[in-house]
Amino acid sequence: MRSYSVLLVKQGWRFQVNHGQSILIAAQEAGIRINSSCRNGSCRTCYCQLQVGQARHLIDWPSLSREEKEEGYILPCVATAESDLELVTDYAFKI
Ligand code: FES
């Protein structure tokens, strides 16, 4: 199965995301907890900024403004990788 590498820039941690898998779940499977709550793209707890790469939301209306999307913000509970990614969040922890 195709997979992509995700680097959490501030922490220097890296994990793999399988094609179509949510970034949040992939992180969890790698022992990394990104803060989350609803896991359906509405609460914004998991909010991250994409610095490098291409991600795709798995739902039509993630809770982000057009400006936020243009600035690279994503909700990793409902987003998957379309290339290798570099993501910025302050709220990631080793499980
Ligand atoms: S956990 Fe609620 S938007 Fe991602």
PDB file of C-alpha atoms and ligand atoms in Angstrom:
ATOM      1  CA  MET A   1       0.000   0.000   0.000  1.00  0.00           C
ATOM      2  CA  ARG A   2       1.195   3.482  -0.816  1.00  0.00           C
ATOM      3  CA  SER A   3       2.204   5.605   2.153  1.00  0.00           C
ATOM      4  CA  TYR A   4       3.696   9.011   2.834  1.00  0.00           C
ATOM      5  CA  SER A   5       6.019  10.349   5.471  1.00  0.00           C
ATOM      6  CA  VAL A   6       4.828  13.087   7.848  1.00  0.00           C
ATOM      7  CA  LEU A   7       7.302  15.191   9.799  1.00  0.00           C
ATOM      8  CA  LEU A   8       6.086  17.156  12.847  1.00  0.00           C
ATOM      9  CA  VAL A   9       8.459  20.052  12.407  1.00  0.00           C
ATOM     10  CA  LYS A  10       8.575  21.392  15.988  1.00  0.00           C
ATOM     11  CA  GLN A  11       8.995  17.981  17.604  1.00  0.00           C
ATOM     12  CA  GLY A  12      11.198  16.442  14.909  1.00  0.00           C
ATOM     13  CA  TRP A  13       9.052  13.288  14.911  1.00  0.00           C
ATOM     14  CA  ARG A  14       8.199  11.366  11.768  1.00  0.00           C
ATOM     15  CA  PHE A  15       5.497   8.804  10.981  1.00  0.00           C
ATOM     16  CA  GLN A  16       3.903   7.149   7.947  1.00  0.00           C
ATOM     17  CA  VAL A  17       0.358   7.708   6.663  1.00  0.00           C
ATOM     18  CA  ASN A  18      -1.224   5.067   4.433  1.00  0.00           C
ATOM     19  CA  HIS A  19      -3.110   6.215   1.360  1.00  0.00           C
ATOM     20  CA  GLY A  20      -6.562   7.459   2.455  1.00  0.00           C
ATOM     21  CA  GLN A  21      -5.844   7.104   6.193  1.00  0.00           C
ATOM     22  CA  SER A  22      -6.415  10.085   8.487  1.00  0.00           C
ATOM     23  CA  ILE A  23      -3.212  11.751   9.604  1.00  0.00           C
ATOM     24  CA  LEU A  24      -4.453  11.735  13.215  1.00  0.00           C
ATOM     25  CA  ILE A  25      -4.965   7.963  13.268  1.00  0.00           C
ATOM     26  CA  ALA A  26      -1.644   7.339  11.536  1.00  0.00           C
ATOM     27  CA  ALA A  27       0.108   9.425  14.188  1.00  0.00           C
ATOM     28  CA  GLN A  28      -1.669   7.514  16.939  1.00  0.00           C
ATOM     29  CA  GLU A  29      -0.601   4.182  15.449  1.00  0.00           C
ATOM     30  CA  ALA A  30       2.979   5.478  15.528  1.00  0.00           C
ATOM     31  CA  GLY A  31       2.686   6.359  19.225  1.00  0.00           C
ATOM     32  CA  ILE A  32       2.092  10.078  18.750  1.00  0.00           C
ATOM     33  CA  ARG A  33      -0.973  11.832  20.119  1.00  0.00           C
ATOM     34  CA  ILE A  34      -2.038  15.000  18.360  1.00  0.00           C
ATOM     35  CA  ASN A  35      -4.653  16.741  20.530  1.00  0.00           C
ATOM     36  CA  SER A  36      -8.133  15.854  19.296  1.00  0.00           C
ATOM     37  CA  SER A  37     -11.710  15.738  20.431  1.00  0.00           C
ATOM     38  CA  CYS A  38     -14.535  15.294  17.914  1.00  0.00           C
ATOM     39  CA  ARG A  39     -12.503  13.495  15.235  1.00  0.00           C
ATOM     40  CA  ASN A  40     -15.066  14.529  12.628  1.00  0.00           C
ATOM     41  CA  GLY A  41     -13.683  17.857  11.463  1.00  0.00           C
ATOM     42  CA  SER A  42     -15.875  20.177  13.524  1.00  0.00           C
ATOM     43  CA  CYS A  43     -14.207  21.108  16.846  1.00  0.00           C
ATOM     44  CA  ARG A  44     -10.814  22.264  15.469  1.00  0.00           C
ATOM     45  CA  THR A  45      -8.883  20.842  18.421  1.00  0.00           C
ATOM     46  CA  CYS A  46      -6.481  19.058  16.064  1.00  0.00           C
ATOM     47  CA  TYR A  47      -5.772  22.179  13.938  1.00  0.00           C
ATOM     48  CA  CYS A  48      -2.281  22.047  12.309  1.00  0.00           C
ATOM     49  CA  GLN A  49      -0.477  24.056   9.662  1.00  0.00           C
ATOM     50  CA  LEU A  50       0.893  22.342   6.616  1.00  0.00           C
ATOM     51  CA  GLN A  51       4.303  23.776   5.726  1.00  0.00           C
ATOM     52  CA  VAL A  52       5.324  21.390   2.987  1.00  0.00           C
ATOM     53  CA  GLY A  53       3.375  18.950   0.846  1.00  0.00           C
ATOM     54  CA  GLN A  54      -0.158  18.227  -0.251  1.00  0.00           C
ATOM     55  CA  ALA A  55      -2.955  17.034   2.039  1.00  0.00           C
ATOM     56  CA  ARG A  56      -6.610  16.353   1.214  1.00  0.00           C
ATOM     57  CA  HIS A  57      -9.607  16.587   3.521  1.00  0.00           C
ATOM     58  CA  LEU A  58     -11.767  13.471   3.602  1.00  0.00           C
ATOM     59  CA  ILE A  59     -14.961  15.472   4.227  1.00  0.00           C
ATOM     60  CA  ASP A  60     -16.430  18.287   2.121  1.00  0.00           C
ATOM     61  CA  TRP A  61     -16.764  20.926   4.854  1.00  0.00           C
ATOM     62  CA  PRO A  62     -13.959  20.778   7.411  1.00  0.00           C
ATOM     63  CA  SER A  63     -14.340  23.555   9.986  1.00  0.00           C
ATOM     64  CA  LEU A  64     -11.815  25.922   8.376  1.00  0.00           C
ATOM     65  CA  SER A  65     -12.256  29.292   6.687  1.00  0.00           C
ATOM     66  CA  ARG A  66     -11.157  29.831   3.121  1.00  0.00           C
ATOM     67  CA  GLU A  67      -8.316  32.017   4.434  1.00  0.00           C
ATOM     68  CA  GLU A  68      -7.140  29.293   6.802  1.00  0.00           C
ATOM     69  CA  LYS A  69      -7.151  26.755   3.981  1.00  0.00           C
ATOM     70  CA  GLU A  70      -5.146  29.151   1.825  1.00  0.00           C
ATOM     71  CA  GLU A  71      -2.633  29.524   4.670  1.00  0.00           C
ATOM     72  CA  GLY A  72      -2.229  25.756   4.793  1.00  0.00           C
ATOM     73  CA  TYR A  73      -4.247  24.932   7.887  1.00  0.00           C
ATOM     74  CA  ILE A  74      -5.696  21.430   7.989  1.00  0.00           C
ATOM     75  CA  LEU A  75      -7.670  19.282  10.413  1.00  0.00           C
ATOM     76  CA  PRO A  76      -5.671  16.047  10.571  1.00  0.00           C
ATOM     77  CA  CYS A  77      -8.570  14.023  12.022  1.00  0.00           C
ATOM     78  CA  VAL A  78     -10.265  14.323   8.625  1.00  0.00           C
ATOM     79  CA  ALA A  79      -7.262  14.841   6.328  1.00  0.00           C
ATOM     80  CA  THR A  80      -4.958  12.448   4.571  1.00  0.00           C
ATOM     81  CA  ALA A  81      -1.598  12.881   2.876  1.00  0.00           C
ATOM     82  CA  GLU A  82      -1.227  13.143  -0.882  1.00  0.00           C
ATOM     83  CA  SER A  83       2.560  13.546  -0.663  1.00  0.00           C
ATOM     84  CA  ASP A  84       5.210  13.629   2.045  1.00  0.00           C
ATOM     85  CA  LEU A  85       4.229  16.349   4.529  1.00  0.00           C
ATOM     86  CA  GLU A  86       5.744  18.710   7.050  1.00  0.00           C
ATOM     87  CA  LEU A  87       3.225  19.808   9.694  1.00  0.00           C
ATOM     88  CA  VAL A  88       3.392  22.362  12.483  1.00  0.00           C
ATOM     89  CA  THR A  89       1.567  21.871  15.780  1.00  0.00           C
ATOM     90  CA  ASP A  90       2.371  22.721  19.386  1.00  0.00           C
ATOM     91  CA  TYR A  91       0.075  19.960  20.622  1.00  0.00           C
ATOM     92  CA  ALA A  92       1.702  16.611  19.878  1.00  0.00           C
ATOM     93  CA  PHE A  93       2.851  14.178  22.553  1.00  0.00           C
ATOM     94  CA  LYS A  94       4.443  10.740  22.655  1.00  0.00           C
ATOM     95  CA  ILE A  95       1.945   8.190  23.950  1.00  0.00           C
TER      96      ILE A  95
HETATM   97  S1  FES B   1     -10.551  16.535  16.439  1.00  0.00           S
HETATM   98 FE1  FES B   1     -12.196  17.926  16.112  1.00  0.00          FE
HETATM   99  S2  FES B   1     -11.660  18.855  14.222  1.00  0.00           S
HETATM  100 FE2  FES B   1     -10.146  17.327  14.467  1.00  0.00          FE
END
